[in-house]
Amino acid sequence: MSILPQSLFSRRDLLKKSAIGFGNLALLSMLNEESKAASSKDPLAPKQPHFTPRAKRVIFLFMKGGPSHMDTFDYKPQLQKYDGKPLPFDKPRVQFAPTGNLLKSPWKFKQYGESGIHVSELFPHVAECVDDLCILNSVYGTNAAHGGALLKLHTGSDAFVRPSMGSWVTYGLGTENQNLPGFITICPTLAHGGVKNWSSAFLPAPYQGTPLGNAAVAAENAQIEYIKNTFLSRKVQRKQVEFMNELNRMHQDQTGPNQVLDARIGSFELAFRMQEEVPQVQDISDESEATQKMYGLDQKETADFGRQCLMARRFAERGVRFIQVSHSDQKVQWDQHSNLYEGHTKNAKEVDQPIAALLKDLKQRGLLKDTLVVWGGEFGRTPTAQGKNGRDHNPEGFTMWMAGGGVKAGFQYGATDEFGYYATKDKMHIHDFHATMLHILGMNHEQLTYRYAGRDFRLTDIAGHVAHGVLA
């Protein structure tokens, strides 16, 4: 009797060949049930939230580098009054770099709307929408460096590789359009964490963010990689996908269910469908001239970010669950350690009109009521001067804002001290921000967990409180 090599004689083979095949019958029965359970679960299929949601989707407008809150949406008259004077209280023990005395804002503030909220002259267009904004003036983080702060904002951790908030959202809710990814990031930065900021990490692969270009590519040229096949026709590609699926299923019949292989099969199918759907979303020729002009596509300064915002609206109305739009360049964009006036003036000019257009467009289409729009950077800036005319990183207190999605409109939540250094009233840690965002989407942040390496992980780690004060 010949002895087969171990590699050719597995335990499954033993069950097939022994006990008149009864072991094999039991094995096939178990595998069949597991296969049915696995095949019935589409990871991106819409899922029920924990409770009634206020919003169905998120558009995150990320201002990379850290906009100065005292120069945008956090008016500090005392800062103007005591310009050039020493800060009358202690600076943080850990600082990114030394700073000097107080530096007033070079921009004037004015009250807008029925709410009378002060907005800097940097944002005249967004100021027209102030009665739709819920301005969070008391956000704070834990890291004064771009890399750690970006990861903290996007993943909830500044030291470890964790799933991004977009991945957690699609893991919890799925998506509404099976021909598009559930999570799209438009022109993302490749610096300071790069792909880790839209990674699914240990969550299943379908929840990974899909990048549309990157920060070094003009929005009009941004594409999802390999979205076009110039060699094979759609008919031939369909046959190719079906053949690969058949081979993969045959493999599964022999080896049993495999989540990784299921994800790969799903990715092939989604990629095939995306080839037809994504170009339609990116083709803005069906948008009216008035709409394109509203987004600033007719002006050099606003055309790039305006196109990103317009695409965000088009993805949102087609059911994509989480869309991120990044304002970034090779100079870290909003990171004005010097030349604050020149840098912030340029940056605000590029984004102000497009952001206001997005808010107005969503509102007139009835989408703002169930879309949560979020604006902000990884931290704010110091009220004290770096050099002669710059501001340093400041995670101790800064501003973000929300709009739509059932949040209070024309409302300011929390506050920093009289100069804008520290969050003082209704402080909102990044974990609290994440918990609140998930709550708005109908999810309990403590219940949205995934077991990995022997413990249950969540976006908010072991912290986070919902800021019920922002809810309408």
Short mmCIF file of C-alpha atoms in Angstrom, two decimals:
data_model
loop_
_atom_site.label_atom_id
_atom_site.label_comp_id
_atom_site.label_asym_id
_atom_site.label_seq_id
_atom_site.Cartn_x
_atom_site.Cartn_y
_atom_site.Cartn_z
CA MET A 1 0.00 0.00 0.00
CA SER A 2 1.47 3.34 -1.06
CA ILE A 3 1.58 6.21 1.32
CA LEU A 4 0.49 9.58 -0.12
CA PRO A 5 2.58 12.63 0.76
CA GLN A 6 1.07 14.63 3.61
CA SER A 7 0.43 17.59 1.30
CA LEU A 8 -1.83 15.34 -0.83
CA PHE A 9 -3.73 13.70 2.03
CA SER A 10 -5.58 16.20 4.19
CA ARG A 11 -8.05 15.65 6.99
CA ARG A 12 -10.81 16.43 4.51
CA ASP A 13 -9.51 13.62 2.27
CA LEU A 14 -9.53 11.30 5.26
CA LEU A 15 -13.19 12.04 5.90
CA LYS A 16 -13.98 11.42 2.24
CA LYS A 17 -12.24 8.05 2.11
CA SER A 18 -13.05 6.57 5.51
CA ALA A 19 -16.16 5.21 7.24
CA ILE A 20 -17.89 4.54 3.91
CA GLY A 21 -18.05 8.32 3.32
CA PHE A 22 -20.42 9.13 6.21
CA GLY A 23 -17.88 11.59 7.62
CA ASN A 24 -17.79 13.28 4.23
CA LEU A 25 -21.58 13.58 4.17
CA ALA A 26 -21.53 15.33 7.54
CA LEU A 27 -18.72 17.62 6.43
CA LEU A 28 -20.49 18.59 3.20
CA SER A 29 -23.68 19.30 5.12
CA MET A 30 -21.86 21.65 7.50
CA LEU A 31 -19.99 23.39 4.70
CA ASN A 32 -23.20 23.82 2.72
CA GLU A 33 -24.89 25.59 5.62
CA GLU A 34 -21.85 27.82 6.18
CA SER A 35 -21.67 28.59 2.47
CA LYS A 36 -25.33 29.61 2.37
CA ALA A 37 -24.86 31.89 5.36
CA ALA A 38 -21.77 33.48 3.85
CA SER A 39 -23.22 33.99 0.38
CA SER A 40 -26.39 35.61 1.74
CA LYS A 41 -24.40 38.39 3.37
CA ASP A 42 -23.41 41.27 1.12
CA PRO A 43 -21.08 43.36 3.30
CA LEU A 44 -22.16 46.62 1.63
CA ALA A 45 -25.89 45.90 1.66
CA PRO A 46 -27.91 48.52 3.61
CA LYS A 47 -28.12 47.67 7.31
CA GLN A 48 -30.55 48.74 9.97
CA PRO A 49 -29.18 51.40 12.37
CA HIS A 50 -29.47 50.96 16.11
CA PHE A 51 -32.19 53.61 16.27
CA THR A 52 -33.90 56.14 14.02
CA PRO A 53 -31.17 58.17 12.30
CA ARG A 54 -31.17 61.91 11.73
CA ALA A 55 -28.90 61.61 8.70
CA LYS A 56 -28.24 58.90 6.12
CA ARG A 57 -24.84 59.98 4.87
CA VAL A 58 -21.82 62.18 5.63
CA ILE A 59 -19.85 64.67 3.55
CA PHE A 60 -16.62 65.60 5.34
CA LEU A 61 -14.88 68.75 4.09
CA PHE A 62 -11.34 68.30 5.40
CA MET A 63 -9.12 71.39 5.59
CA LYS A 64 -5.66 69.86 5.91
CA GLY A 65 -3.09 71.71 7.96
CA GLY A 66 -5.27 73.27 10.65
CA PRO A 67 -7.34 76.41 9.95
CA SER A 68 -7.09 79.16 12.54
CA HIS A 69 -10.34 79.26 14.50
CA MET A 70 -9.70 82.81 15.81
CA ASP A 71 -9.51 83.99 12.20
CA THR A 72 -12.58 82.16 10.87
CA PHE A 73 -15.51 81.14 13.12
CA ASP A 74 -14.41 81.91 16.71
CA TYR A 75 -14.57 85.67 17.23
CA LYS A 76 -12.28 86.91 20.04
CA PRO A 77 -12.55 90.68 20.68
CA GLN A 78 -10.13 90.37 23.62
CA LEU A 79 -7.49 89.06 21.24
CA GLN A 80 -7.85 92.21 19.19
CA LYS A 81 -7.67 94.38 22.31
CA TYR A 82 -4.53 92.81 23.77
CA ASP A 83 -2.58 92.34 20.55
CA GLY A 84 1.16 92.14 21.27
CA LYS A 85 0.67 91.52 25.01
CA PRO A 86 1.83 88.33 26.79
CA LEU A 87 -0.72 85.53 27.22
CA PRO A 88 -2.05 86.08 30.77
CA PHE A 89 -2.05 82.35 31.65
CA ASP A 90 0.22 79.35 31.11
CA LYS A 91 0.71 77.81 27.72
CA PRO A 92 0.43 74.00 27.39
CA ARG A 93 3.32 72.00 28.81
CA VAL A 94 3.71 70.27 25.45
CA GLN A 95 3.94 72.62 22.48
CA PHE A 96 4.86 72.00 18.88
CA ALA A 97 7.16 75.05 18.78
CA PRO A 98 7.81 78.20 20.85
CA THR A 99 5.42 81.13 20.38
CA GLY A 100 5.52 84.71 21.58
CA ASN A 101 2.86 87.25 22.50
CA LEU A 102 -0.77 87.49 21.41
CA LEU A 103 -1.45 88.11 17.73
CA LYS A 104 -4.74 89.73 16.71
CA SER A 105 -6.69 88.56 13.71
CA PRO A 106 -5.95 90.56 10.56
CA TRP A 107 -9.55 90.03 9.41
CA LYS A 108 -12.72 91.78 10.49
CA PHE A 109 -15.68 89.86 11.85
CA LYS A 110 -19.32 90.62 11.17
CA GLN A 111 -22.63 89.22 12.40
CA TYR A 112 -24.71 87.33 9.85
CA GLY A 113 -28.18 85.87 9.52
CA GLU A 114 -31.00 85.73 12.01
CA SER A 115 -28.66 83.96 14.43
CA GLY A 116 -26.25 86.91 14.46
CA ILE A 117 -23.21 84.64 14.57
CA HIS A 118 -19.88 86.36 13.93
CA VAL A 119 -18.00 85.13 10.86
CA SER A 120 -14.68 86.38 9.53
CA GLU A 121 -14.50 88.25 6.24
CA LEU A 122 -12.46 85.28 5.03
CA PHE A 123 -15.75 83.39 4.51
CA PRO A 124 -18.33 85.81 3.05
CA HIS A 125 -20.13 83.08 1.06
CA VAL A 126 -20.28 80.55 3.90
CA ALA A 127 -21.45 83.41 6.16
CA GLU A 128 -24.58 83.62 4.00
CA CYS A 129 -25.35 80.06 5.16
CA VAL A 130 -24.61 80.67 8.84
CA ASP A 131 -28.21 79.99 9.84
CA ASP A 132 -27.70 76.41 8.60
CA LEU A 133 -24.50 75.86 10.59
CA CYS A 134 -23.95 74.28 13.99
CA ILE A 135 -20.54 75.70 14.91
CA LEU A 136 -18.53 73.59 17.36
CA ASN A 137 -16.21 76.05 19.11
CA SER A 138 -14.88 73.69 21.77
CA VAL A 139 -13.30 70.77 19.91
CA TYR A 140 -9.95 69.55 21.26
CA GLY A 141 -7.49 66.75 20.55
CA THR A 142 -4.36 65.18 21.99
CA ASN A 143 -1.64 65.57 19.38
CA ALA A 144 0.14 68.70 18.18
CA ALA A 145 1.81 67.03 15.17
CA HIS A 146 0.09 66.68 11.79
CA GLY A 147 0.62 62.93 11.49
CA GLY A 148 -0.81 62.00 14.88
CA ALA A 149 -3.57 64.60 14.70
CA LEU A 150 -4.72 63.44 11.25
CA LEU A 151 -4.87 59.85 12.41
CA LYS A 152 -6.73 60.88 15.59
CA LEU A 153 -9.35 62.77 13.60
CA HIS A 154 -9.77 60.09 10.96
CA THR A 155 -9.40 56.90 13.01
CA GLY A 156 -9.74 57.83 16.68
CA SER A 157 -6.13 56.81 17.39
CA ASP A 158 -2.96 58.83 16.94
CA ALA A 159 -0.54 55.95 17.50
CA PHE A 160 -1.97 52.75 16.02
CA VAL A 161 -3.42 51.62 12.69
CA ARG A 162 -7.17 51.64 13.19
CA PRO A 163 -10.18 51.71 10.81
CA SER A 164 -11.11 55.17 9.59
CA MET A 165 -14.42 56.76 10.54
CA GLY A 166 -15.68 56.31 6.96
CA SER A 167 -14.93 52.60 7.21
CA TRP A 168 -16.75 52.34 10.56
CA VAL A 169 -19.77 54.13 9.09
CA THR A 170 -20.01 51.80 6.09
CA TYR A 171 -19.36 48.78 8.32
CA GLY A 172 -22.30 49.83 10.48
CA LEU A 173 -24.73 50.94 7.80
CA GLY A 174 -23.62 49.50 4.47
CA THR A 175 -24.42 51.69 1.49
CA GLU A 176 -27.44 52.54 -0.65
CA ASN A 177 -25.92 52.01 -4.11
CA GLN A 178 -24.37 48.63 -4.88
CA ASN A 179 -22.74 50.02 -8.04
CA LEU A 180 -20.53 52.44 -6.10
CA PRO A 181 -18.21 52.12 -3.09
CA GLY A 182 -19.73 52.94 0.28
CA PHE A 183 -16.84 55.25 1.17
CA ILE A 184 -15.16 57.59 -1.33
CA THR A 185 -12.38 60.07 -0.60
CA ILE A 186 -11.84 62.76 -3.25
CA CYS A 187 -8.28 64.00 -3.83
CA PRO A 188 -7.00 62.78 -0.44
CA THR A 189 -3.60 63.72 0.91
CA LEU A 190 -0.87 61.09 0.72
CA ALA A 191 1.08 62.75 3.54
CA HIS A 192 0.82 62.40 7.33
CA GLY A 193 -0.62 58.91 7.42
CA GLY A 194 -1.80 58.80 3.82
CA VAL A 195 -3.86 55.70 3.13
CA LYS A 196 -4.12 54.98 6.86
CA ASN A 197 -6.55 57.90 7.07
CA TRP A 198 -9.05 56.09 4.84
CA SER A 199 -8.01 52.52 5.60
CA SER A 200 -10.36 49.81 6.84
CA ALA A 201 -7.41 48.34 8.85
CA PHE A 202 -8.71 45.13 10.45
CA LEU A 203 -12.30 45.64 9.27
CA PRO A 204 -13.17 43.57 6.16
CA ALA A 205 -11.77 44.92 2.89
CA PRO A 206 -15.11 46.14 1.41
CA TYR A 207 -15.16 48.97 3.96
CA GLN A 208 -11.89 50.46 2.74
CA GLY A 209 -12.13 54.01 1.39
CA THR A 210 -11.84 54.30 -2.39
CA PRO A 211 -9.59 57.22 -3.41
CA LEU A 212 -10.54 59.36 -6.37
CA GLY A 213 -7.16 60.75 -7.39
CA ASN A 214 -5.02 62.37 -4.72
CA ALA A 215 -3.98 65.83 -3.53
CA ALA A 216 -1.29 66.09 -6.20
CA VAL A 217 -3.80 65.58 -9.04
CA ALA A 218 -6.16 68.28 -10.31
CA ALA A 219 -9.78 67.39 -9.59
CA GLU A 220 -10.70 67.39 -13.28
CA ASN A 221 -8.07 64.66 -13.85
CA ALA A 222 -8.78 62.65 -10.70
CA GLN A 223 -9.83 59.07 -11.41
CA ILE A 224 -10.36 55.86 -9.51
CA GLU A 225 -7.40 53.73 -10.48
CA TYR A 226 -8.08 51.26 -13.31
CA ILE A 227 -11.64 52.55 -13.76
CA LYS A 228 -11.28 52.23 -17.54
CA ASN A 229 -10.30 49.19 -19.60
CA THR A 230 -9.13 50.22 -23.06
CA PHE A 231 -8.25 46.66 -24.09
CA LEU A 232 -11.40 44.63 -23.50
CA SER A 233 -15.06 45.31 -24.28
CA ARG A 234 -17.72 45.23 -21.56
CA LYS A 235 -19.01 41.92 -22.95
CA VAL A 236 -15.60 40.27 -22.77
CA GLN A 237 -14.95 41.70 -19.30
CA ARG A 238 -18.26 40.28 -18.08
CA LYS A 239 -17.26 36.83 -19.30
CA GLN A 240 -13.86 37.26 -17.70
CA VAL A 241 -15.39 38.13 -14.31
CA GLU A 242 -17.85 35.23 -14.55
CA PHE A 243 -15.01 32.83 -15.34
CA MET A 244 -12.95 34.06 -12.37
CA ASN A 245 -15.99 33.79 -10.11
CA GLU A 246 -16.61 30.24 -11.28
CA LEU A 247 -13.01 29.25 -10.53
CA ASN A 248 -13.21 30.88 -7.09
CA ARG A 249 -16.48 29.12 -6.28
CA MET A 250 -14.99 25.78 -7.32
CA HIS A 251 -12.10 26.49 -4.98
CA GLN A 252 -14.53 27.27 -2.16
CA ASP A 253 -16.43 24.03 -2.79
CA GLN A 254 -13.20 22.20 -2.01
CA THR A 255 -11.84 24.33 0.81
CA GLY A 256 -14.96 25.72 2.45
CA PRO A 257 -16.13 29.32 3.06
CA ASN A 258 -13.45 32.00 3.04
CA GLN A 259 -14.23 35.61 3.97
CA VAL A 260 -11.16 36.94 2.19
CA LEU A 261 -12.06 35.16 -1.03
CA ASP A 262 -15.69 36.29 -0.71
CA ALA A 263 -14.44 39.87 -0.42
CA ARG A 264 -12.23 39.41 -3.49
CA ILE A 265 -15.16 38.06 -5.52
CA GLY A 266 -17.29 40.99 -4.37
CA SER A 267 -14.55 43.45 -5.28
CA PHE A 268 -14.36 42.08 -8.84
CA GLU A 269 -18.11 42.45 -9.24
CA LEU A 270 -18.16 45.97 -7.78
CA ALA A 271 -15.21 47.03 -9.92
CA PHE A 272 -17.03 45.84 -13.05
CA ARG A 273 -20.18 47.78 -12.13
CA MET A 274 -18.16 50.87 -11.16
CA GLN A 275 -16.66 51.10 -14.65
CA GLU A 276 -20.06 52.17 -15.91
CA GLU A 277 -21.36 54.11 -12.90
CA VAL A 278 -18.37 56.21 -11.78
CA PRO A 279 -17.74 57.96 -15.14
CA GLN A 280 -21.39 59.00 -15.15
CA VAL A 281 -20.99 60.61 -11.72
CA GLN A 282 -17.83 62.41 -12.79
CA ASP A 283 -19.30 63.65 -16.05
CA ILE A 284 -20.70 67.03 -15.02
CA SER A 285 -21.81 68.01 -18.54
CA ASP A 286 -25.42 67.48 -17.47
CA GLU A 287 -25.08 70.16 -14.79
CA SER A 288 -26.50 73.54 -15.76
CA GLU A 289 -24.20 76.47 -16.46
CA ALA A 290 -25.72 78.24 -13.45
CA THR A 291 -24.87 75.31 -11.16
CA GLN A 292 -21.29 75.08 -12.40
CA LYS A 293 -20.89 78.82 -11.97
CA MET A 294 -22.35 78.62 -8.45
CA TYR A 295 -19.60 76.16 -7.50
CA GLY A 296 -16.98 78.48 -8.99
CA LEU A 297 -15.96 76.25 -11.88
CA ASP A 298 -15.61 79.34 -14.07
CA GLN A 299 -12.85 80.83 -11.86
CA LYS A 300 -9.26 79.67 -11.59
CA GLU A 301 -9.09 79.98 -7.78
CA THR A 302 -12.24 78.00 -7.05
CA ALA A 303 -12.48 75.57 -10.00
CA ASP A 304 -10.56 72.70 -8.41
CA PHE A 305 -12.24 72.59 -5.01
CA GLY A 306 -15.54 73.53 -6.61
CA ARG A 307 -15.39 70.42 -8.79
CA GLN A 308 -14.63 68.30 -5.74
CA CYS A 309 -17.67 69.70 -3.91
CA LEU A 310 -19.89 69.20 -6.95
CA MET A 311 -18.75 65.58 -7.25
CA ALA A 312 -19.45 65.11 -3.53
CA ARG A 313 -23.04 66.19 -4.10
CA ARG A 314 -23.35 63.86 -7.09
CA PHE A 315 -22.01 60.90 -5.11
CA ALA A 316 -24.26 61.76 -2.17
CA GLU A 317 -27.43 61.85 -4.24
CA ARG A 318 -26.52 58.44 -5.67
CA GLY A 319 -26.39 56.84 -2.24
CA VAL A 320 -22.71 56.78 -1.27
CA ARG A 321 -22.62 56.63 2.53
CA PHE A 322 -19.44 58.56 3.37
CA ILE A 323 -17.72 61.10 1.12
CA GLN A 324 -14.59 63.02 2.06
CA VAL A 325 -13.35 66.08 0.18
CA SER A 326 -9.81 67.26 1.04
CA HIS A 327 -8.38 70.73 0.56
CA SER A 328 -4.68 70.03 0.50
CA ASP A 329 -1.53 70.68 -1.47
CA GLN A 330 2.21 70.06 -1.21
CA LYS A 331 2.56 72.92 1.30
CA VAL A 332 0.19 71.39 3.88
CA GLN A 333 -2.33 74.05 2.84
CA TRP A 334 -3.69 75.68 6.04
CA ASP A 335 -0.43 75.30 7.99
CA GLN A 336 0.59 78.96 8.29
CA HIS A 337 3.53 79.10 10.70
CA SER A 338 4.34 82.37 8.94
CA ASN A 339 2.59 84.60 6.42
CA LEU A 340 -0.78 83.94 8.05
CA TYR A 341 -2.51 86.66 6.06
CA GLU A 342 -1.30 85.52 2.64
CA GLY A 343 -1.84 81.82 3.32
CA HIS A 344 -5.30 81.92 4.88
CA THR A 345 -6.50 84.50 2.34
CA LYS A 346 -5.51 82.19 -0.53
CA ASN A 347 -6.95 79.09 1.12
CA ALA A 348 -10.28 80.65 2.04
CA LYS A 349 -10.66 82.09 -1.46
CA GLU A 350 -10.32 78.59 -2.90
CA VAL A 351 -12.94 76.93 -0.68
CA ASP A 352 -15.43 79.60 0.48
CA GLN A 353 -17.66 79.79 -2.61
CA PRO A 354 -17.62 76.02 -3.33
CA ILE A 355 -18.58 75.13 0.26
CA ALA A 356 -21.46 77.64 0.27
CA ALA A 357 -22.57 76.28 -3.11
CA LEU A 358 -22.59 72.73 -1.76
CA LEU A 359 -24.72 73.74 1.24
CA LYS A 360 -27.18 75.68 -0.93
CA ASP A 361 -27.33 72.94 -3.56
CA LEU A 362 -27.99 70.20 -1.02
CA LYS A 363 -30.66 72.33 0.62
CA GLN A 364 -32.56 73.15 -2.56
CA ARG A 365 -32.51 69.48 -3.59
CA GLY A 366 -33.87 68.36 -0.22
CA LEU A 367 -30.64 66.49 0.59
CA LEU A 368 -29.35 68.64 3.45
CA LYS A 369 -32.01 67.40 5.84
CA ASP A 370 -30.59 63.86 5.77
CA THR A 371 -26.96 64.63 4.92
CA LEU A 372 -24.51 65.57 7.66
CA VAL A 373 -21.93 68.02 6.31
CA VAL A 374 -18.83 68.39 8.48
CA TRP A 375 -16.06 71.01 8.09
CA GLY A 376 -12.73 71.18 9.89
CA GLY A 377 -9.04 70.37 10.13
CA GLU A 378 -6.87 68.22 12.38
CA PHE A 379 -6.37 71.06 14.93
CA GLY A 380 -6.50 74.86 15.21
CA ARG A 381 -3.83 77.53 15.64
CA THR A 382 -2.38 79.38 18.61
CA PRO A 383 -3.59 82.89 19.50
CA THR A 384 0.07 83.65 20.21
CA ALA A 385 2.43 84.51 17.39
CA GLN A 386 4.98 82.21 15.87
CA GLY A 387 7.68 84.45 14.49
CA LYS A 388 6.24 87.80 13.45
CA ASN A 389 3.16 86.83 11.49
CA GLY A 390 2.30 83.16 11.92
CA ARG A 391 0.44 80.81 14.26
CA ASP A 392 1.56 77.41 15.54
CA HIS A 393 -0.41 74.15 15.87
CA ASN A 394 -3.02 74.11 18.62
CA PRO A 395 -4.97 70.96 19.54
CA GLU A 396 -6.09 72.43 22.90
CA GLY A 397 -9.17 74.14 21.46
CA PHE A 398 -10.41 74.70 17.91
CA THR A 399 -13.48 74.93 15.71
CA MET A 400 -15.32 72.55 13.43
CA TRP A 401 -18.86 72.88 12.17
CA MET A 402 -21.75 70.67 11.12
CA ALA A 403 -24.75 71.36 8.91
CA GLY A 404 -27.90 69.42 8.06
CA GLY A 405 -28.52 65.97 9.45
CA GLY A 406 -30.78 67.06 12.30
CA VAL A 407 -28.27 69.29 14.11
CA LYS A 408 -29.22 72.68 15.52
CA ALA A 409 -29.01 75.37 12.85
CA GLY A 410 -27.67 78.87 13.45
CA PHE A 411 -26.13 77.65 16.69
CA GLN A 412 -22.77 77.82 18.44
CA TYR A 413 -21.84 74.94 20.73
CA GLY A 414 -19.17 75.29 23.40
CA ALA A 415 -16.45 77.91 23.67
CA THR A 416 -12.74 78.50 24.08
CA ASP A 417 -11.22 80.95 26.55
CA GLU A 418 -11.28 84.69 25.84
CA PHE A 419 -8.21 84.44 23.58
CA GLY A 420 -8.98 81.08 21.92
CA TYR A 421 -6.24 78.87 23.35
CA TYR A 422 -8.12 76.23 25.35
CA ALA A 423 -11.58 74.68 25.02
CA THR A 424 -13.41 75.64 28.20
CA LYS A 425 -17.18 75.28 27.87
CA ASP A 426 -18.91 72.05 26.75
CA LYS A 427 -15.58 70.61 25.70
CA MET A 428 -15.80 68.18 22.77
CA HIS A 429 -12.93 65.74 22.46
CA ILE A 430 -12.36 64.03 19.10
CA HIS A 431 -13.89 60.89 20.62
CA ASP A 432 -16.98 62.94 21.52
CA PHE A 433 -17.13 64.26 17.97
CA HIS A 434 -17.05 60.71 16.60
CA ALA A 435 -19.68 59.52 19.10
CA THR A 436 -21.94 62.41 18.10
CA MET A 437 -21.50 61.78 14.38
CA LEU A 438 -22.37 58.10 14.79
CA HIS A 439 -25.39 59.01 16.94
CA ILE A 440 -26.66 61.33 14.20
CA LEU A 441 -26.40 58.37 11.80
CA GLY A 442 -28.46 56.22 14.15
CA MET A 443 -25.62 54.23 15.73
CA ASN A 444 -24.60 53.78 19.34
CA HIS A 445 -20.83 54.20 19.36
CA GLU A 446 -20.49 51.72 22.23
CA GLN A 447 -22.35 49.03 20.27
CA LEU A 448 -20.60 49.55 16.93
CA THR A 449 -17.75 47.13 17.62
CA TYR A 450 -15.58 44.61 15.81
CA ARG A 451 -13.71 41.75 17.49
CA TYR A 452 -10.07 41.61 16.55
CA ALA A 453 -7.03 40.11 18.30
CA GLY A 454 -9.11 39.02 21.26
CA ARG A 455 -10.92 42.27 22.07
CA ASP A 456 -13.81 44.39 20.81
CA PHE A 457 -12.65 47.55 19.07
CA ARG A 458 -14.68 50.66 18.26
CA LEU A 459 -14.09 54.07 16.70
CA THR A 460 -14.22 55.81 20.09
CA ASP A 461 -11.91 53.26 21.79
CA ILE A 462 -12.95 53.34 25.49
CA ALA A 463 -14.16 56.95 25.59
CA GLY A 464 -16.59 59.29 23.87
CA HIS A 465 -19.84 60.99 24.83
CA VAL A 466 -22.63 62.17 22.56
CA ALA A 467 -22.98 65.95 22.57
CA HIS A 468 -26.77 66.01 22.79
CA GLY A 469 -26.65 69.80 22.91
CA VAL A 470 -25.98 69.97 19.16
CA LEU A 471 -29.08 67.94 18.23
CA ALA A 472 -32.18 69.75 17.02
#
